[in-house]
mmCIF file of C-alpha atoms and ligand atoms in Angstrom:
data_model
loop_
_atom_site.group_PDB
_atom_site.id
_atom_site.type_symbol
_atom_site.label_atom_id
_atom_site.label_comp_id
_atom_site.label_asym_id
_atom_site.label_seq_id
_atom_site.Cartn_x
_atom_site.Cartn_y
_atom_site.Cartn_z
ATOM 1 C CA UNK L 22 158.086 85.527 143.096
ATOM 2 C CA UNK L 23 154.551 83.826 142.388
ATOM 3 C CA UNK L 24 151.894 86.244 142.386
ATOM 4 C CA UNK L 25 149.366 83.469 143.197
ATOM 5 C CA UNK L 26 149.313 80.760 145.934
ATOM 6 C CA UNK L 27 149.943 77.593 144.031
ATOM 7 C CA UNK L 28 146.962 74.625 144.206
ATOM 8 C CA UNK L 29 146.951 72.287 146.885
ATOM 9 C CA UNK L 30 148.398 69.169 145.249
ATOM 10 C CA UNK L 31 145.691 66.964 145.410
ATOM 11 C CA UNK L 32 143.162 69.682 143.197
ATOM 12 C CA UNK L 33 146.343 70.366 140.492
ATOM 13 C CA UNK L 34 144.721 67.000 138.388
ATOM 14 C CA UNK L 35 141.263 67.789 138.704
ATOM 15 C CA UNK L 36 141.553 71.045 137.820
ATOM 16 C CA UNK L 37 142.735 70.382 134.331
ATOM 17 C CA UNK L 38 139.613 68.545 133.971
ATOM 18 C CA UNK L 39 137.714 71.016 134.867
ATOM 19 C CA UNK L 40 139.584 73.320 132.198
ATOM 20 C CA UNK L 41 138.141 71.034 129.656
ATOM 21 C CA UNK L 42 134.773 70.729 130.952
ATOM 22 C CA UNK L 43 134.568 74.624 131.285
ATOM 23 C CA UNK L 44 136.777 74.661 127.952
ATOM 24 C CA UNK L 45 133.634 73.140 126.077
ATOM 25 C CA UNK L 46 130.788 75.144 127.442
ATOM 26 C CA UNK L 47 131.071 78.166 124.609
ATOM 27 C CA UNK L 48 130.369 74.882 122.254
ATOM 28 C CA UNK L 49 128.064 73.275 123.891
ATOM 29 C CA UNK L 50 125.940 77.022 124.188
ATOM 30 C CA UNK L 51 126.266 77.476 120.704
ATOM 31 C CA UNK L 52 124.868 74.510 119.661
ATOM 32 C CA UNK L 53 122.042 74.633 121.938
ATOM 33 C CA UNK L 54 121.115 78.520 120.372
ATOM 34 C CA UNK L 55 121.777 77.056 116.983
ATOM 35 C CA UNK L 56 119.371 73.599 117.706
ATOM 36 C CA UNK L 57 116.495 76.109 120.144
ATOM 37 C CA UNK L 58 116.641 78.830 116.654
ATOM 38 C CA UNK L 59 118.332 81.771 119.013
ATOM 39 C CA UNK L 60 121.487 82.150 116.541
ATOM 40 C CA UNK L 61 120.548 85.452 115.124
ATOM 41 C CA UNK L 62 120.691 86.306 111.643
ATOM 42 C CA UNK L 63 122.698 83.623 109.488
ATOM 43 C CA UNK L 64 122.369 80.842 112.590
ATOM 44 C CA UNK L 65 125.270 78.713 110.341
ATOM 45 C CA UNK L 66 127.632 82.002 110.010
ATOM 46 C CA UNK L 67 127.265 82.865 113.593
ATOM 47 C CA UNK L 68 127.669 79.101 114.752
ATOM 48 C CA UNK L 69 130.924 78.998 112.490
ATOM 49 C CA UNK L 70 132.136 82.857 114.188
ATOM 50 C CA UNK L 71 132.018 81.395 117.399
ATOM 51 C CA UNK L 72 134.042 78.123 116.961
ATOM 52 C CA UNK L 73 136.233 80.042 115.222
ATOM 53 C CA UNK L 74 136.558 83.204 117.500
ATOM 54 C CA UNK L 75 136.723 80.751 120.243
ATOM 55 C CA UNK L 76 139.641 78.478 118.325
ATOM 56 C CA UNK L 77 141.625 81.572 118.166
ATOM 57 C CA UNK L 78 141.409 82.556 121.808
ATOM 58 C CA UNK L 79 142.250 79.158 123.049
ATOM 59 C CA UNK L 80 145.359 79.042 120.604
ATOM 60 C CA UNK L 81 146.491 82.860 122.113
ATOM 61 C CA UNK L 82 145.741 81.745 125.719
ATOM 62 C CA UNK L 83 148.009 78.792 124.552
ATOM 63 C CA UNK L 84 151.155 81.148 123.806
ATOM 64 C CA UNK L 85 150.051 83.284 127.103
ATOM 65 C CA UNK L 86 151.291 80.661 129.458
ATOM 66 C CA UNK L 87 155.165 80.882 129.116
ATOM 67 C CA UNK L 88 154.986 84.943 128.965
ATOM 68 C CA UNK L 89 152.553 84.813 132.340
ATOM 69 C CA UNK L 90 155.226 82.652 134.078
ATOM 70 C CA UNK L 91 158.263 84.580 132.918
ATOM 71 C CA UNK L 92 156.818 87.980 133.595
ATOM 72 C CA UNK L 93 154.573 87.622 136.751
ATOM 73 C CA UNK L 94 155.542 84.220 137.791
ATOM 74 C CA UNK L 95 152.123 82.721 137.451
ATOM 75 C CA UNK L 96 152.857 78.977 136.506
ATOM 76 C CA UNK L 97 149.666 77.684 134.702
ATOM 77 C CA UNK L 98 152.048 75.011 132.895
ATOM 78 C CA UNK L 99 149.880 72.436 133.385
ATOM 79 C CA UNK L 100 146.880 73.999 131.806
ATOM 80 C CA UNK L 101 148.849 74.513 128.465
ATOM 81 C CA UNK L 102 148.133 71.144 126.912
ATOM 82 C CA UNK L 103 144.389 71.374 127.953
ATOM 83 C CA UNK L 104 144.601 74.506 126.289
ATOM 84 C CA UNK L 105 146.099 73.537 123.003
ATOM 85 C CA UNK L 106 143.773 70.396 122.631
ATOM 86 C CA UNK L 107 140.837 72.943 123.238
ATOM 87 C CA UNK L 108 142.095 74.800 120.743
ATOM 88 C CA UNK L 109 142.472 72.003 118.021
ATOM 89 C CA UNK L 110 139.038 70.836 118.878
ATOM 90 C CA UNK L 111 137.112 74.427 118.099
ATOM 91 C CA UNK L 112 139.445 74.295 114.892
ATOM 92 C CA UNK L 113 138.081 71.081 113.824
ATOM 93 C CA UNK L 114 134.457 71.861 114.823
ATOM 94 C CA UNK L 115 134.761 75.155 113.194
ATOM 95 C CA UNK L 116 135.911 73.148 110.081
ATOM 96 C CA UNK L 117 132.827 70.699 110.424
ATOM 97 C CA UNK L 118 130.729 73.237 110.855
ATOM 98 C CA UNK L 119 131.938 75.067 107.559
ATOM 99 C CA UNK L 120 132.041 71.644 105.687
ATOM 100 C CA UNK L 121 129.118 69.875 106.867
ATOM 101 C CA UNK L 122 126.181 72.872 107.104
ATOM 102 C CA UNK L 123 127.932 75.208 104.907
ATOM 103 C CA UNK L 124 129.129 73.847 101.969
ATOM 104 C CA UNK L 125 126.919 70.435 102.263
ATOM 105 C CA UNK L 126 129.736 68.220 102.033
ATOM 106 C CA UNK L 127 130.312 69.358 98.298
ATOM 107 C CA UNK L 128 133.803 68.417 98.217
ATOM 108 C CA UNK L 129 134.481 70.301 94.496
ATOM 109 C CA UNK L 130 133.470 73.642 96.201
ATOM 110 C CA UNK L 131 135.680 72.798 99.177
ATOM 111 C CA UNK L 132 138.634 72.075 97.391
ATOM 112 C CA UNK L 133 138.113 75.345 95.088
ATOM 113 C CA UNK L 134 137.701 77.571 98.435
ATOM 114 C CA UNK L 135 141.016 76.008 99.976
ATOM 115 C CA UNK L 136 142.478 76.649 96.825
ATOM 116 C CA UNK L 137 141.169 80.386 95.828
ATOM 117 C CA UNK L 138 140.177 82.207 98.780
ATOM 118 C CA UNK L 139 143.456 82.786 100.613
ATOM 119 C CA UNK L 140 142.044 83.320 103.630
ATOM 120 C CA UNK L 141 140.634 80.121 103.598
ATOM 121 C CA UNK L 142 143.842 78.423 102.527
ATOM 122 C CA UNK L 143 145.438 80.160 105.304
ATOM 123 C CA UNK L 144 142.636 78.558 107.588
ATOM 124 C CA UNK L 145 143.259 75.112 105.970
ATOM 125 C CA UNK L 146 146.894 75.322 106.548
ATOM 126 C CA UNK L 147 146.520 76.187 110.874
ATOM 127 C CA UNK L 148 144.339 73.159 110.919
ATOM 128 C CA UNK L 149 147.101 70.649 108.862
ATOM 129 C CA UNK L 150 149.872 72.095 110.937
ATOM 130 C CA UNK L 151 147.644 71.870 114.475
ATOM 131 C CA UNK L 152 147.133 68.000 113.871
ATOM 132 C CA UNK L 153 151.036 66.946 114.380
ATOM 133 C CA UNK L 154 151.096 68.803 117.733
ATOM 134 C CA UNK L 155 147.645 66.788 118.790
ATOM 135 C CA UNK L 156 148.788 64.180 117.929
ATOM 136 C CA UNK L 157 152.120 64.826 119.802
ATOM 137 C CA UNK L 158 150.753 66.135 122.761
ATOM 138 C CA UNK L 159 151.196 63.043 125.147
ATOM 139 C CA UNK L 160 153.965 62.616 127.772
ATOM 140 C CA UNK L 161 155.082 59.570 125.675
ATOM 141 C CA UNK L 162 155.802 61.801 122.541
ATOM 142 C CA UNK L 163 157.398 64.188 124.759
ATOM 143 C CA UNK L 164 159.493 62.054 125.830
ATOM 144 C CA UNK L 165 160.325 60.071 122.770
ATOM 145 C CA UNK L 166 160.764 63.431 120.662
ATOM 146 C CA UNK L 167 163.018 65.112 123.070
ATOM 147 C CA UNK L 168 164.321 68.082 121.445
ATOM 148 C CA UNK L 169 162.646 67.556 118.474
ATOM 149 C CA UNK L 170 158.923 68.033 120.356
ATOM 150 C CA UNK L 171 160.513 71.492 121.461
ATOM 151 C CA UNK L 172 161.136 72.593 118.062
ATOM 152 C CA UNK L 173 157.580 70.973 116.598
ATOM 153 C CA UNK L 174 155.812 72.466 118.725
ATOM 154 C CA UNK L 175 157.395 76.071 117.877
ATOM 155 C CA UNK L 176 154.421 75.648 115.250
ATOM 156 C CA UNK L 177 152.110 76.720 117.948
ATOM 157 C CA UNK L 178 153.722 80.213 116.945
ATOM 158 C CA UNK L 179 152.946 79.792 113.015
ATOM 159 C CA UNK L 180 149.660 78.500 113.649
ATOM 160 C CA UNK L 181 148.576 81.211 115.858
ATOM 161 C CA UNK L 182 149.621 84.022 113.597
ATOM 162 C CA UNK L 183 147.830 82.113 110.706
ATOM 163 C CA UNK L 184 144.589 82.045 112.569
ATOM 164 C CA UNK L 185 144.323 85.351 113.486
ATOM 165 C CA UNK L 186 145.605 86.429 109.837
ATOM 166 C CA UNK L 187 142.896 84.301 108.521
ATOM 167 C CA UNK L 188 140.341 86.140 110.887
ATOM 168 C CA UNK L 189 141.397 89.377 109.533
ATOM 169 C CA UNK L 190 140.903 88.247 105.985
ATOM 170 C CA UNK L 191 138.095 87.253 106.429
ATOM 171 C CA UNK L 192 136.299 90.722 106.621
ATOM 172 C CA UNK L 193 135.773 92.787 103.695
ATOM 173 C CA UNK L 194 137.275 95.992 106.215
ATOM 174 C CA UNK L 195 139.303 95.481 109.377
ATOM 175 C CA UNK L 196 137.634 96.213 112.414
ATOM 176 C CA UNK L 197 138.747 96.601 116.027
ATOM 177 C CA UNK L 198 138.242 93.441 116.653
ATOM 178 C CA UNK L 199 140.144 91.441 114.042
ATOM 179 C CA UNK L 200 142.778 94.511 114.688
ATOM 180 C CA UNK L 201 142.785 93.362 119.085
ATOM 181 C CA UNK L 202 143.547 90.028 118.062
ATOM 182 C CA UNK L 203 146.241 90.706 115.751
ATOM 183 C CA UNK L 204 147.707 92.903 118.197
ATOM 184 C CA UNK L 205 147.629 90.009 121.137
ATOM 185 C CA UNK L 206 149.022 87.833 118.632
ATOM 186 C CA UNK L 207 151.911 90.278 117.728
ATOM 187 C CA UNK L 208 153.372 90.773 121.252
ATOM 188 C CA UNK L 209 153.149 87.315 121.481
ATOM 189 C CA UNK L 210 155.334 86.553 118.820
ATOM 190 C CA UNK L 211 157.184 89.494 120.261
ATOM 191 C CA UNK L 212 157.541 88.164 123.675
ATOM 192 C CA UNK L 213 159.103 85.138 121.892
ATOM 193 C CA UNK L 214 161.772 87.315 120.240
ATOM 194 C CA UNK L 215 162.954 88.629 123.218
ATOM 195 C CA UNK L 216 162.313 86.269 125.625
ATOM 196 C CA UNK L 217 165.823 84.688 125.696
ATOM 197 C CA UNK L 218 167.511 88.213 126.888
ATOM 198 C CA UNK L 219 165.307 89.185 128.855
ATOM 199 C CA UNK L 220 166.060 85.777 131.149
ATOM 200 C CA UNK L 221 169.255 86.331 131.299
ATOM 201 C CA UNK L 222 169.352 90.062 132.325
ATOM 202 C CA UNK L 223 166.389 89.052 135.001
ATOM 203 C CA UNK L 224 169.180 86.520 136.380
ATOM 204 C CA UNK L 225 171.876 88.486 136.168
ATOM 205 C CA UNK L 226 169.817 91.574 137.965
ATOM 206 C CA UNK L 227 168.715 88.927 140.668
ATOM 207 C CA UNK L 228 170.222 89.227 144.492
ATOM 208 C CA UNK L 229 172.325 86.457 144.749
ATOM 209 C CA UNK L 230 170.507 83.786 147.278
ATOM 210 C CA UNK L 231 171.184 84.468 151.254
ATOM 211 C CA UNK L 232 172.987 81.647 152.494
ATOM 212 C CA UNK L 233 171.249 78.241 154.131
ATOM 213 C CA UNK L 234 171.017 78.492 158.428
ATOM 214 C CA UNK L 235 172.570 75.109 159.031
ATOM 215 C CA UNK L 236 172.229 73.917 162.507
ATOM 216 C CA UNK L 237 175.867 75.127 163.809
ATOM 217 C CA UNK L 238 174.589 78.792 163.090
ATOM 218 C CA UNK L 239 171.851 78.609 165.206
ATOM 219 C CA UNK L 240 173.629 76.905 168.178
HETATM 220 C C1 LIG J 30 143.637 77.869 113.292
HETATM 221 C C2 LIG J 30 142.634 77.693 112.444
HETATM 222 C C3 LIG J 30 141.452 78.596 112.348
HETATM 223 C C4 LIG J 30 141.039 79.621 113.147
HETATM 224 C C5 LIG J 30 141.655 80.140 114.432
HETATM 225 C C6 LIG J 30 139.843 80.181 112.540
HETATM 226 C C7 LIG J 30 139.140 81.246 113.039
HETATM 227 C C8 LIG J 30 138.162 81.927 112.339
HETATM 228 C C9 LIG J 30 137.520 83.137 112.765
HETATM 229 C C10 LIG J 30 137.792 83.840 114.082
HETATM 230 C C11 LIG J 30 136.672 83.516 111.790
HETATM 231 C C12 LIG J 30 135.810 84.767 111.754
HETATM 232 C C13 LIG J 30 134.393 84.433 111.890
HETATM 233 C C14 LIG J 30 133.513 85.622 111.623
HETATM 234 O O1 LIG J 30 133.817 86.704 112.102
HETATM 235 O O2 LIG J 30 132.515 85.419 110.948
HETATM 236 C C15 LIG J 30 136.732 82.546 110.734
HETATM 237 C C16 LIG J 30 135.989 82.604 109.589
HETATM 238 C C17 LIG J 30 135.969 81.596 108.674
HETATM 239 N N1 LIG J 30 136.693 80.443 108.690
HETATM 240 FE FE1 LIG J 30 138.102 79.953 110.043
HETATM 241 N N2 LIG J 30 139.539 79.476 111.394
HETATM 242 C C18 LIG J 30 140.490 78.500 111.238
HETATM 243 C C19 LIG J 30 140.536 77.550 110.267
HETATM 244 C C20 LIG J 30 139.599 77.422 109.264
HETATM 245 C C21 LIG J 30 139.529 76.339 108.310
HETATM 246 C C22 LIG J 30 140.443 75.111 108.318
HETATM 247 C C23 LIG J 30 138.491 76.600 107.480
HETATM 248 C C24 LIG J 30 137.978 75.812 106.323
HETATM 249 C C25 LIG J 30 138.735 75.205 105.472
HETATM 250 C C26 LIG J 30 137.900 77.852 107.887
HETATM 251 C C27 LIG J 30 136.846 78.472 107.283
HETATM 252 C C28 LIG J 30 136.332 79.695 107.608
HETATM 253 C C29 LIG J 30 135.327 80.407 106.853
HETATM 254 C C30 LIG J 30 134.660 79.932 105.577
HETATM 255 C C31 LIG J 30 135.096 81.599 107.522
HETATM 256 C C32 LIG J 30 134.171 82.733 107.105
HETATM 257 C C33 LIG J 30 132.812 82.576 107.669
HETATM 258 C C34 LIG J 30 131.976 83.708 107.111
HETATM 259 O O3 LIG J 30 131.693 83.664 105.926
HETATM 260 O O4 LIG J 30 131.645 84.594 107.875
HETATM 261 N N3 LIG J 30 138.585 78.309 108.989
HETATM 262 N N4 LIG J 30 137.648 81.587 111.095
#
């Protein structure tokens, strides 16, 4: 049973808009304490942590949706693609960000990075496999794809774990937070693994449905 009334029809639409709009206001901040000088210390490091912290919780609140409507039958379907697009887009600003005012466009030292620091290779990799399931994300790919969008999009899984691997190499020492997401990221991955079984004991446990009232029993 749904833990939460559903939306009245008519705001369902809108209120996937409003996910984005609401979706880009942790950019939108950061830029304006990057462009008004309030970034403190390393204003290009910090502006990169928070596309990139922000990437990674848009990619787990992704993979939350299915285990939120299996478990406590919240259905937030229709914020998933919302969600997933957010999450390319902090990828690819958080990419910008670390091409354009941290490496100044110098292509060689890109390519060497990608190349030598694994964690950054990791990085590079989330971002190459993110842009099929962008690009995929449309009704009409979903429904020319059929099956094969299902299994694509399994990706989301890959990409995930890469991002929040790449966060935790990308500390000298793991803290508790690199350690939080990894964990969030694990019993997602988890959740996937068992998913299947658990279904099909929740049917099986389920009373079987009480029969209709037609019109004869009432009379
Ligand atoms: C799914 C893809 C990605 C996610 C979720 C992600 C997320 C993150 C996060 C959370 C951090 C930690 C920031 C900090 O604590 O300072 C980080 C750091 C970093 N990321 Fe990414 N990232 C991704 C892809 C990329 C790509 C494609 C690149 C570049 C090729 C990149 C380059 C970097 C660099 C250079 C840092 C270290 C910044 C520093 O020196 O502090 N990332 N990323």
């Amino acid at each position: 049973m749904a833990i939460l009334p559903s939306l009245p029809k008519h705001l369902q639409g809108p209120s996937v808009w409003a996910l984005y709009i609401i979706g880009f206001i942790p950019a939108a901040f950061a830029f304006y304490l990057g462009a008004s000088g309030q970034l403190p210390g390393n204003p290009v490091k910090e502006f990169e942590h928070l596309l990139g912290i922000w990437a990674l919780r848009f990619l787990i609140a992704t993979l939350a949706i299915t285990p939120l409507r299996d478990l406590v039958g919240v259905n937030w379907l229709r914020y998933r693609r919302a969600l997933g697009l957010l999450a390319f887009y902090y990828v690819l600003m958080h990419f910008l960000t670390y091409m354009v005012l941290d490496q100044f466009l110098n292509v060689t030292t890109i390519i060497a990075d990608i190349v030598k620091r694994p964690f950054i290779t990791i990085g590079m990799a989330a971002l190459v496999m993110l842009v099929p399931l962008a690009l995929t994300s449309n009704a009409w790919s979903i429904r020319r794809l059929g099956q094969r969008w299902t299994k694509l999009h399994r990706l989301a899984y890959v990409i995930t774990a890469s991002g929040a691997l790449h966060f935790a190499m990308s500390v000298k020492v793991v803290g508790p937070e690199q350690a939080i997401y990894l964990a969030l990221v694990a019993v997602l991955l988890g959740w996937r693994a068992v998913r299947k079984p658990y279904l099909r004991w929740k049917r099986q446990a389920a009373p079987p449905a009480a029969p209709r009232r037609t019109v004869s029993d009432a009379s």
